[in-house]
Amino acid sequence: MTRILKDRGFVLKKKKFRETSRLITIFAENAGKLNLIAKGVRTPKSKTSAVLEPLNFIEFVYYDKPTRELQYISSADFIDDFSVIKSDLEKIRIAYLIIELVNIFAREGQANLDLFNIIQLTLTSLDQNLISDYQLLITFLIKLCEISGYTLYTGECPICHKSLNLFQEEYVFTRNYGVVCSSCGGVSNSIINLGIETKKLLASFLEGMTDKFSESDELRLKHIYLPIFDFLQHHVDEIKKIKSLELF
Ligand SMILES: [Zn+2]
């Protein structure tokens, strides 16, 4: 039996399919990651084509027929097309990096409300210009690590379990374990070397104190996402294939 389902989601990818159609990858609120065929959207008459571009937040209806391998989109509309993001090169890079990461971490047919909410919050804030772009990216990455079970920092050293306060004591950042205390740092062979100022800034993210950044901090923020990325890459191989990283 064919069911007709309605969902909301972010368009992650599009690919040509047959003569006039496209295969669209969407991360949906209820259905998780979905690959759906959008019939006839490569014809000039198609009105849905613009809705099904990567990054858009859309509401859509699709047919779900269990006996068919690929399902069809019946209709789709914009919830948000993030026009501010699309008019700013730096925002575009960050937004594409985010959707490529979501494509890696989202599972087909498996809802992930935490992930859905953090994408919605990050892209909406990026579009509204309320917080600096890199601050949003770093906050997203830290949250993504947490949701995916690769914890960067829990408030204690994961090796000796001593409790830590990153503002008061030295810490070491590693590819394997994330943050470890300075005595355990020597044991790890995966240290990522960071400058003092970078460490201080990273600490403010990890301790959840990101309300006061100076102008010079803003410039330094551009470098903080790199060690977090290094950490994620160490744990998730597919991240090495991300295309939008070359844009940075
Ligand atoms: Zn330790």
PDB file of C-alpha atoms and ligand atoms in Angstrom:
ATOM      1  CA  MET A   1       0.000   0.000   0.000  1.00  0.00           C
ATOM      2  CA  THR A   2       1.217   3.479  -0.822  1.00  0.00           C
ATOM      3  CA  ARG A   3       1.191   6.016   1.986  1.00  0.00           C
ATOM      4  CA  ILE A   4       1.232   9.768   1.392  1.00  0.00           C
ATOM      5  CA  LEU A   5       3.478  11.436   3.947  1.00  0.00           C
ATOM      6  CA  LYS A   6       4.230  15.037   4.831  1.00  0.00           C
ATOM      7  CA  ASP A   7       7.483  16.148   6.444  1.00  0.00           C
ATOM      8  CA  ARG A   8       9.835  19.117   6.871  1.00  0.00           C
ATOM      9  CA  GLY A   9      13.511  18.998   6.080  1.00  0.00           C
ATOM     10  CA  PHE A  10      16.756  20.439   4.771  1.00  0.00           C
ATOM     11  CA  VAL A  11      17.855  19.701   1.221  1.00  0.00           C
ATOM     12  CA  LEU A  12      21.353  18.227   1.452  1.00  0.00           C
ATOM     13  CA  LYS A  13      22.143  17.184  -2.114  1.00  0.00           C
ATOM     14  CA  LYS A  14      20.781  16.951  -5.645  1.00  0.00           C
ATOM     15  CA  LYS A  15      21.819  14.631  -8.444  1.00  0.00           C
ATOM     16  CA  LYS A  16      20.650  14.201 -12.025  1.00  0.00           C
ATOM     17  CA  PHE A  17      18.333  11.243 -12.456  1.00  0.00           C
ATOM     18  CA  ARG A  18      17.237   9.919 -15.859  1.00  0.00           C
ATOM     19  CA  GLU A  19      16.261  12.464 -18.546  1.00  0.00           C
ATOM     20  CA  THR A  20      14.430  15.204 -16.652  1.00  0.00           C
ATOM     21  CA  SER A  21      14.390  14.197 -13.007  1.00  0.00           C
ATOM     22  CA  ARG A  22      16.579  14.597  -9.949  1.00  0.00           C
ATOM     23  CA  LEU A  23      17.446  12.475  -6.961  1.00  0.00           C
ATOM     24  CA  ILE A  24      17.158  14.734  -3.913  1.00  0.00           C
ATOM     25  CA  THR A  25      18.671  13.949  -0.517  1.00  0.00           C
ATOM     26  CA  ILE A  26      16.740  15.511   2.358  1.00  0.00           C
ATOM     27  CA  PHE A  27      17.310  15.368   6.108  1.00  0.00           C
ATOM     28  CA  ALA A  28      13.747  15.293   7.399  1.00  0.00           C
ATOM     29  CA  GLU A  29      12.346  15.877  10.846  1.00  0.00           C
ATOM     30  CA  ASN A  30      10.302  12.661  11.063  1.00  0.00           C
ATOM     31  CA  ALA A  31      11.896  10.377   8.477  1.00  0.00           C
ATOM     32  CA  GLY A  32      15.619  11.131   8.937  1.00  0.00           C
ATOM     33  CA  LYS A  33      17.688  11.043   5.769  1.00  0.00           C
ATOM     34  CA  LEU A  34      15.682  10.376   2.607  1.00  0.00           C
ATOM     35  CA  ASN A  35      16.589   9.960  -1.061  1.00  0.00           C
ATOM     36  CA  LEU A  36      13.610  10.955  -3.155  1.00  0.00           C
ATOM     37  CA  ILE A  37      12.989  11.251  -6.876  1.00  0.00           C
ATOM     38  CA  ALA A  38      11.694  14.625  -8.034  1.00  0.00           C
ATOM     39  CA  LYS A  39      10.094  13.880 -11.383  1.00  0.00           C
ATOM     40  CA  GLY A  40      10.454  16.340 -14.237  1.00  0.00           C
ATOM     41  CA  VAL A  41      12.202  19.080 -12.232  1.00  0.00           C
ATOM     42  CA  ARG A  42      14.870  19.571 -14.897  1.00  0.00           C
ATOM     43  CA  THR A  43      12.327  20.846 -17.407  1.00  0.00           C
ATOM     44  CA  PRO A  44      12.122  24.663 -17.763  1.00  0.00           C
ATOM     45  CA  LYS A  45       8.469  24.695 -16.645  1.00  0.00           C
ATOM     46  CA  SER A  46       9.200  23.170 -13.256  1.00  0.00           C
ATOM     47  CA  LYS A  47       8.288  25.352 -10.287  1.00  0.00           C
ATOM     48  CA  THR A  48       9.549  22.870  -7.722  1.00  0.00           C
ATOM     49  CA  SER A  49      13.090  22.925  -9.052  1.00  0.00           C
ATOM     50  CA  ALA A  50      14.107  26.064  -7.090  1.00  0.00           C
ATOM     51  CA  VAL A  51      12.585  24.662  -3.895  1.00  0.00           C
ATOM     52  CA  LEU A  52      14.704  21.515  -4.118  1.00  0.00           C
ATOM     53  CA  GLU A  53      18.092  23.280  -4.124  1.00  0.00           C
ATOM     54  CA  PRO A  54      20.632  22.297  -1.440  1.00  0.00           C
ATOM     55  CA  LEU A  55      20.389  24.231   1.839  1.00  0.00           C
ATOM     56  CA  ASN A  56      16.698  25.108   1.557  1.00  0.00           C
ATOM     57  CA  PHE A  57      14.416  24.364   4.473  1.00  0.00           C
ATOM     58  CA  ILE A  58      11.281  22.900   2.927  1.00  0.00           C
ATOM     59  CA  GLU A  59       7.944  21.306   3.594  1.00  0.00           C
ATOM     60  CA  PHE A  60       7.219  18.388   1.289  1.00  0.00           C
ATOM     61  CA  VAL A  61       4.827  15.562   0.534  1.00  0.00           C
ATOM     62  CA  TYR A  62       6.031  12.202  -0.771  1.00  0.00           C
ATOM     63  CA  TYR A  63       4.675   8.786  -1.677  1.00  0.00           C
ATOM     64  CA  ASP A  64       5.951   5.932   0.401  1.00  0.00           C
ATOM     65  CA  LYS A  65       5.460   2.574  -1.284  1.00  0.00           C
ATOM     66  CA  PRO A  66       7.330  -0.181   0.588  1.00  0.00           C
ATOM     67  CA  THR A  67       7.760  -2.342  -2.528  1.00  0.00           C
ATOM     68  CA  ARG A  68       9.591   0.410  -4.398  1.00  0.00           C
ATOM     69  CA  GLU A  69      13.263   1.074  -3.763  1.00  0.00           C
ATOM     70  CA  LEU A  70      13.096   4.820  -4.399  1.00  0.00           C
ATOM     71  CA  GLN A  71      10.163   7.022  -3.413  1.00  0.00           C
ATOM     72  CA  TYR A  72       8.729  10.029  -5.252  1.00  0.00           C
ATOM     73  CA  ILE A  73       8.196  13.613  -4.119  1.00  0.00           C
ATOM     74  CA  SER A  74       4.671  14.773  -4.817  1.00  0.00           C
ATOM     75  CA  SER A  75       5.044  18.460  -3.876  1.00  0.00           C
ATOM     76  CA  ALA A  76       7.449  20.799  -2.075  1.00  0.00           C
ATOM     77  CA  ASP A  77       7.366  24.365  -0.737  1.00  0.00           C
ATOM     78  CA  PHE A  78       9.810  26.741   0.929  1.00  0.00           C
ATOM     79  CA  ILE A  79       9.822  27.201   4.674  1.00  0.00           C
ATOM     80  CA  ASP A  80      13.042  29.223   4.456  1.00  0.00           C
ATOM     81  CA  ASP A  81      15.372  29.735   1.487  1.00  0.00           C
ATOM     82  CA  PHE A  82      18.069  31.450   3.634  1.00  0.00           C
ATOM     83  CA  SER A  83      18.505  34.323   1.193  1.00  0.00           C
ATOM     84  CA  VAL A  84      20.946  36.194   3.459  1.00  0.00           C
ATOM     85  CA  ILE A  85      23.242  33.161   3.632  1.00  0.00           C
ATOM     86  CA  LYS A  86      23.129  32.778  -0.143  1.00  0.00           C
ATOM     87  CA  SER A  87      24.253  36.369  -0.692  1.00  0.00           C
ATOM     88  CA  ASP A  88      27.412  36.057   1.446  1.00  0.00           C
ATOM     89  CA  LEU A  89      30.360  33.891   0.402  1.00  0.00           C
ATOM     90  CA  GLU A  90      31.598  33.173   3.927  1.00  0.00           C
ATOM     91  CA  LYS A  91      28.115  32.183   5.089  1.00  0.00           C
ATOM     92  CA  ILE A  92      27.698  29.939   2.027  1.00  0.00           C
ATOM     93  CA  ARG A  93      30.923  28.082   2.856  1.00  0.00           C
ATOM     94  CA  ILE A  94      29.893  27.544   6.455  1.00  0.00           C
ATOM     95  CA  ALA A  95      26.357  26.479   5.516  1.00  0.00           C
ATOM     96  CA  TYR A  96      27.629  23.968   2.921  1.00  0.00           C
ATOM     97  CA  LEU A  97      30.113  22.545   5.394  1.00  0.00           C
ATOM     98  CA  ILE A  98      27.224  22.064   7.810  1.00  0.00           C
ATOM     99  CA  ILE A  99      24.991  20.273   5.313  1.00  0.00           C
ATOM    100  CA  GLU A 100      27.854  18.045   4.130  1.00  0.00           C
ATOM    101  CA  LEU A 101      28.469  17.067   7.745  1.00  0.00           C
ATOM    102  CA  VAL A 102      24.774  16.394   8.276  1.00  0.00           C
ATOM    103  CA  ASN A 103      24.798  14.173   5.198  1.00  0.00           C
ATOM    104  CA  ILE A 104      27.558  12.105   6.826  1.00  0.00           C
ATOM    105  CA  PHE A 105      26.068  11.926  10.316  1.00  0.00           C
ATOM    106  CA  ALA A 106      22.359  11.520   9.487  1.00  0.00           C
ATOM    107  CA  ARG A 107      21.126   7.948   9.044  1.00  0.00           C
ATOM    108  CA  GLU A 108      18.654   6.887   6.388  1.00  0.00           C
ATOM    109  CA  GLY A 109      15.148   6.401   7.723  1.00  0.00           C
ATOM    110  CA  GLN A 110      16.205   7.342  11.242  1.00  0.00           C
ATOM    111  CA  ALA A 111      14.847  10.542  12.815  1.00  0.00           C
ATOM    112  CA  ASN A 112      17.349  12.537  14.868  1.00  0.00           C
ATOM    113  CA  LEU A 113      15.561  15.440  16.500  1.00  0.00           C
ATOM    114  CA  ASP A 114      18.671  16.758  18.288  1.00  0.00           C
ATOM    115  CA  LEU A 115      20.500  17.008  14.991  1.00  0.00           C
ATOM    116  CA  PHE A 116      17.456  18.489  13.254  1.00  0.00           C
ATOM    117  CA  ASN A 117      17.065  21.188  15.910  1.00  0.00           C
ATOM    118  CA  ILE A 118      20.731  22.177  15.897  1.00  0.00           C
ATOM    119  CA  ILE A 119      20.783  22.555  12.084  1.00  0.00           C
ATOM    120  CA  GLN A 120      17.623  24.632  12.180  1.00  0.00           C
ATOM    121  CA  LEU A 121      19.011  26.852  14.930  1.00  0.00           C
ATOM    122  CA  THR A 122      22.428  27.242  13.281  1.00  0.00           C
ATOM    123  CA  LEU A 123      21.185  28.020   9.770  1.00  0.00           C
ATOM    124  CA  THR A 124      18.490  30.396  11.026  1.00  0.00           C
ATOM    125  CA  SER A 125      21.025  32.291  13.166  1.00  0.00           C
ATOM    126  CA  LEU A 126      23.507  32.360  10.294  1.00  0.00           C
ATOM    127  CA  ASP A 127      20.779  33.872   8.126  1.00  0.00           C
ATOM    128  CA  GLN A 128      19.751  36.424  10.753  1.00  0.00           C
ATOM    129  CA  ASN A 129      23.260  37.709  11.448  1.00  0.00           C
ATOM    130  CA  LEU A 130      22.785  37.740  15.223  1.00  0.00           C
ATOM    131  CA  ILE A 131      26.022  36.005  16.206  1.00  0.00           C
ATOM    132  CA  SER A 132      29.334  35.842  14.356  1.00  0.00           C
ATOM    133  CA  ASP A 133      29.501  33.198  11.613  1.00  0.00           C
ATOM    134  CA  TYR A 134      32.450  31.280  13.032  1.00  0.00           C
ATOM    135  CA  GLN A 135      31.015  31.289  16.524  1.00  0.00           C
ATOM    136  CA  LEU A 136      27.974  29.545  15.051  1.00  0.00           C
ATOM    137  CA  LEU A 137      30.130  27.019  13.181  1.00  0.00           C
ATOM    138  CA  ILE A 138      32.175  26.155  16.294  1.00  0.00           C
ATOM    139  CA  THR A 139      29.064  25.823  18.464  1.00  0.00           C
ATOM    140  CA  PHE A 140      27.534  23.576  15.784  1.00  0.00           C
ATOM    141  CA  LEU A 141      30.655  21.367  15.617  1.00  0.00           C
ATOM    142  CA  ILE A 142      30.850  20.934  19.396  1.00  0.00           C
ATOM    143  CA  LYS A 143      27.149  20.036  19.516  1.00  0.00           C
ATOM    144  CA  LEU A 144      27.575  17.638  16.569  1.00  0.00           C
ATOM    145  CA  CYS A 145      30.407  15.834  18.413  1.00  0.00           C
ATOM    146  CA  GLU A 146      28.174  15.519  21.471  1.00  0.00           C
ATOM    147  CA  ILE A 147      25.105  14.273  19.568  1.00  0.00           C
ATOM    148  CA  SER A 148      27.207  11.735  17.649  1.00  0.00           C
ATOM    149  CA  GLY A 149      28.832  10.321  20.756  1.00  0.00           C
ATOM    150  CA  TYR A 150      32.324  11.721  20.161  1.00  0.00           C
ATOM    151  CA  THR A 151      32.534  13.854  23.249  1.00  0.00           C
ATOM    152  CA  LEU A 152      35.172  16.575  23.262  1.00  0.00           C
ATOM    153  CA  TYR A 153      34.863  17.484  26.904  1.00  0.00           C
ATOM    154  CA  THR A 154      32.627  16.456  29.809  1.00  0.00           C
ATOM    155  CA  GLY A 155      34.130  18.493  32.642  1.00  0.00           C
ATOM    156  CA  GLU A 156      36.623  15.797  33.573  1.00  0.00           C
ATOM    157  CA  CYS A 157      39.755  14.207  32.125  1.00  0.00           C
ATOM    158  CA  PRO A 158      38.638  11.034  30.265  1.00  0.00           C
ATOM    159  CA  ILE A 159      41.884   9.233  31.229  1.00  0.00           C
ATOM    160  CA  CYS A 160      42.336   9.890  34.989  1.00  0.00           C
ATOM    161  CA  HIS A 161      38.778  11.229  35.635  1.00  0.00           C
ATOM    162  CA  LYS A 162      40.026  14.284  37.534  1.00  0.00           C
ATOM    163  CA  SER A 163      37.476  17.103  37.262  1.00  0.00           C
ATOM    164  CA  LEU A 164      38.654  20.071  35.238  1.00  0.00           C
ATOM    165  CA  ASN A 165      38.005  23.778  34.925  1.00  0.00           C
ATOM    166  CA  LEU A 166      39.541  24.904  31.664  1.00  0.00           C
ATOM    167  CA  PHE A 167      39.782  28.542  32.759  1.00  0.00           C
ATOM    168  CA  GLN A 168      41.841  27.685  35.822  1.00  0.00           C
ATOM    169  CA  GLU A 169      44.173  24.966  34.695  1.00  0.00           C
ATOM    170  CA  GLU A 170      46.325  23.819  31.834  1.00  0.00           C
ATOM    171  CA  TYR A 171      44.773  21.309  29.496  1.00  0.00           C
ATOM    172  CA  VAL A 172      45.857  19.438  26.391  1.00  0.00           C
ATOM    173  CA  PHE A 173      43.738  18.938  23.285  1.00  0.00           C
ATOM    174  CA  THR A 174      44.072  15.538  21.606  1.00  0.00           C
ATOM    175  CA  ARG A 175      42.712  13.855  18.473  1.00  0.00           C
ATOM    176  CA  ASN A 176      41.824  10.701  20.383  1.00  0.00           C
ATOM    177  CA  TYR A 177      40.198  11.909  23.585  1.00  0.00           C
ATOM    178  CA  GLY A 178      39.459  15.597  23.044  1.00  0.00           C
ATOM    179  CA  VAL A 179      40.387  17.526  26.195  1.00  0.00           C
ATOM    180  CA  VAL A 180      42.667  15.769  28.720  1.00  0.00           C
ATOM    181  CA  CYS A 181      44.435  17.123  31.825  1.00  0.00           C
ATOM    182  CA  SER A 182      48.032  18.271  31.437  1.00  0.00           C
ATOM    183  CA  SER A 183      49.485  15.259  33.274  1.00  0.00           C
ATOM    184  CA  CYS A 184      47.659  12.792  31.014  1.00  0.00           C
ATOM    185  CA  GLY A 185      48.591  14.871  27.968  1.00  0.00           C
ATOM    186  CA  GLY A 186      52.057  13.293  28.005  1.00  0.00           C
ATOM    187  CA  VAL A 187      50.534   9.822  27.713  1.00  0.00           C
ATOM    188  CA  SER A 188      48.571  10.628  24.562  1.00  0.00           C
ATOM    189  CA  ASN A 189      50.352  10.493  21.221  1.00  0.00           C
ATOM    190  CA  SER A 190      47.670  12.521  19.472  1.00  0.00           C
ATOM    191  CA  ILE A 191      48.219  16.024  20.850  1.00  0.00           C
ATOM    192  CA  ILE A 192      47.066  18.940  18.710  1.00  0.00           C
ATOM    193  CA  ASN A 193      49.257  21.911  19.571  1.00  0.00           C
ATOM    194  CA  LEU A 194      47.322  25.116  20.199  1.00  0.00           C
ATOM    195  CA  GLY A 195      48.517  28.609  21.135  1.00  0.00           C
ATOM    196  CA  ILE A 196      47.643  30.097  24.529  1.00  0.00           C
ATOM    197  CA  GLU A 197      45.030  32.503  23.163  1.00  0.00           C
ATOM    198  CA  THR A 198      43.411  29.810  21.017  1.00  0.00           C
ATOM    199  CA  LYS A 199      43.241  27.527  24.052  1.00  0.00           C
ATOM    200  CA  LYS A 200      41.542  30.240  26.081  1.00  0.00           C
ATOM    201  CA  LEU A 201      38.956  30.804  23.368  1.00  0.00           C
ATOM    202  CA  LEU A 202      38.328  27.089  22.901  1.00  0.00           C
ATOM    203  CA  ALA A 203      37.900  26.817  26.683  1.00  0.00           C
ATOM    204  CA  SER A 204      35.145  29.445  26.604  1.00  0.00           C
ATOM    205  CA  PHE A 205      33.231  27.328  24.075  1.00  0.00           C
ATOM    206  CA  LEU A 206      33.759  24.088  25.965  1.00  0.00           C
ATOM    207  CA  GLU A 207      32.788  25.637  29.308  1.00  0.00           C
ATOM    208  CA  GLY A 208      29.750  27.277  27.671  1.00  0.00           C
ATOM    209  CA  MET A 209      30.845  30.896  28.248  1.00  0.00           C
ATOM    210  CA  THR A 210      30.643  32.458  24.815  1.00  0.00           C
ATOM    211  CA  ASP A 211      28.860  35.738  25.470  1.00  0.00           C
ATOM    212  CA  LYS A 212      31.822  38.116  25.533  1.00  0.00           C
ATOM    213  CA  PHE A 213      34.186  38.130  22.579  1.00  0.00           C
ATOM    214  CA  SER A 214      36.449  41.043  21.681  1.00  0.00           C
ATOM    215  CA  GLU A 215      37.240  42.056  18.115  1.00  0.00           C
ATOM    216  CA  SER A 216      40.605  40.286  18.167  1.00  0.00           C
ATOM    217  CA  ASP A 217      38.849  37.156  19.452  1.00  0.00           C
ATOM    218  CA  GLU A 218      36.543  37.266  16.436  1.00  0.00           C
ATOM    219  CA  LEU A 219      39.539  36.994  14.112  1.00  0.00           C
ATOM    220  CA  ARG A 220      40.952  34.101  16.097  1.00  0.00           C
ATOM    221  CA  LEU A 221      37.632  32.253  15.971  1.00  0.00           C
ATOM    222  CA  LYS A 222      38.418  31.347  12.359  1.00  0.00           C
ATOM    223  CA  HIS A 223      41.150  28.994  13.611  1.00  0.00           C
ATOM    224  CA  ILE A 224      39.298  27.225  16.387  1.00  0.00           C
ATOM    225  CA  TYR A 225      37.088  25.094  14.203  1.00  0.00           C
ATOM    226  CA  LEU A 226      40.225  23.397  12.772  1.00  0.00           C
ATOM    227  CA  PRO A 227      41.309  21.409  15.849  1.00  0.00           C
ATOM    228  CA  ILE A 228      37.695  20.345  16.425  1.00  0.00           C
ATOM    229  CA  PHE A 229      37.591  19.223  12.820  1.00  0.00           C
ATOM    230  CA  ASP A 230      40.856  17.347  13.295  1.00  0.00           C
ATOM    231  CA  PHE A 231      39.288  15.535  16.240  1.00  0.00           C
ATOM    232  CA  LEU A 232      36.146  14.631  14.253  1.00  0.00           C
ATOM    233  CA  GLN A 233      38.196  13.471  11.262  1.00  0.00           C
ATOM    234  CA  HIS A 234      40.196  11.182  13.504  1.00  0.00           C
ATOM    235  CA  HIS A 235      36.968   9.454  14.568  1.00  0.00           C
ATOM    236  CA  VAL A 236      34.923   9.597  11.368  1.00  0.00           C
ATOM    237  CA  ASP A 237      36.806   8.675   8.225  1.00  0.00           C
ATOM    238  CA  GLU A 238      34.242   9.989   5.738  1.00  0.00           C
ATOM    239  CA  ILE A 239      34.873  13.581   6.841  1.00  0.00           C
ATOM    240  CA  LYS A 240      38.119  13.564   4.859  1.00  0.00           C
ATOM    241  CA  LYS A 241      36.016  13.494   1.686  1.00  0.00           C
ATOM    242  CA  ILE A 242      34.102  16.703   2.414  1.00  0.00           C
ATOM    243  CA  LYS A 243      34.291  18.944  -0.641  1.00  0.00           C
ATOM    244  CA  SER A 244      33.402  22.277   0.912  1.00  0.00           C
ATOM    245  CA  LEU A 245      36.495  22.107   3.144  1.00  0.00           C
ATOM    246  CA  GLU A 246      38.557  23.002   0.087  1.00  0.00           C
ATOM    247  CA  LEU A 247      36.712  26.328  -0.017  1.00  0.00           C
ATOM    248  CA  PHE A 248      38.112  27.438   3.345  1.00  0.00           C
TER     249      PHE A 248
HETATM  250 ZN    ZN B   1      44.127  13.182  33.385  1.00  0.00          ZN
END
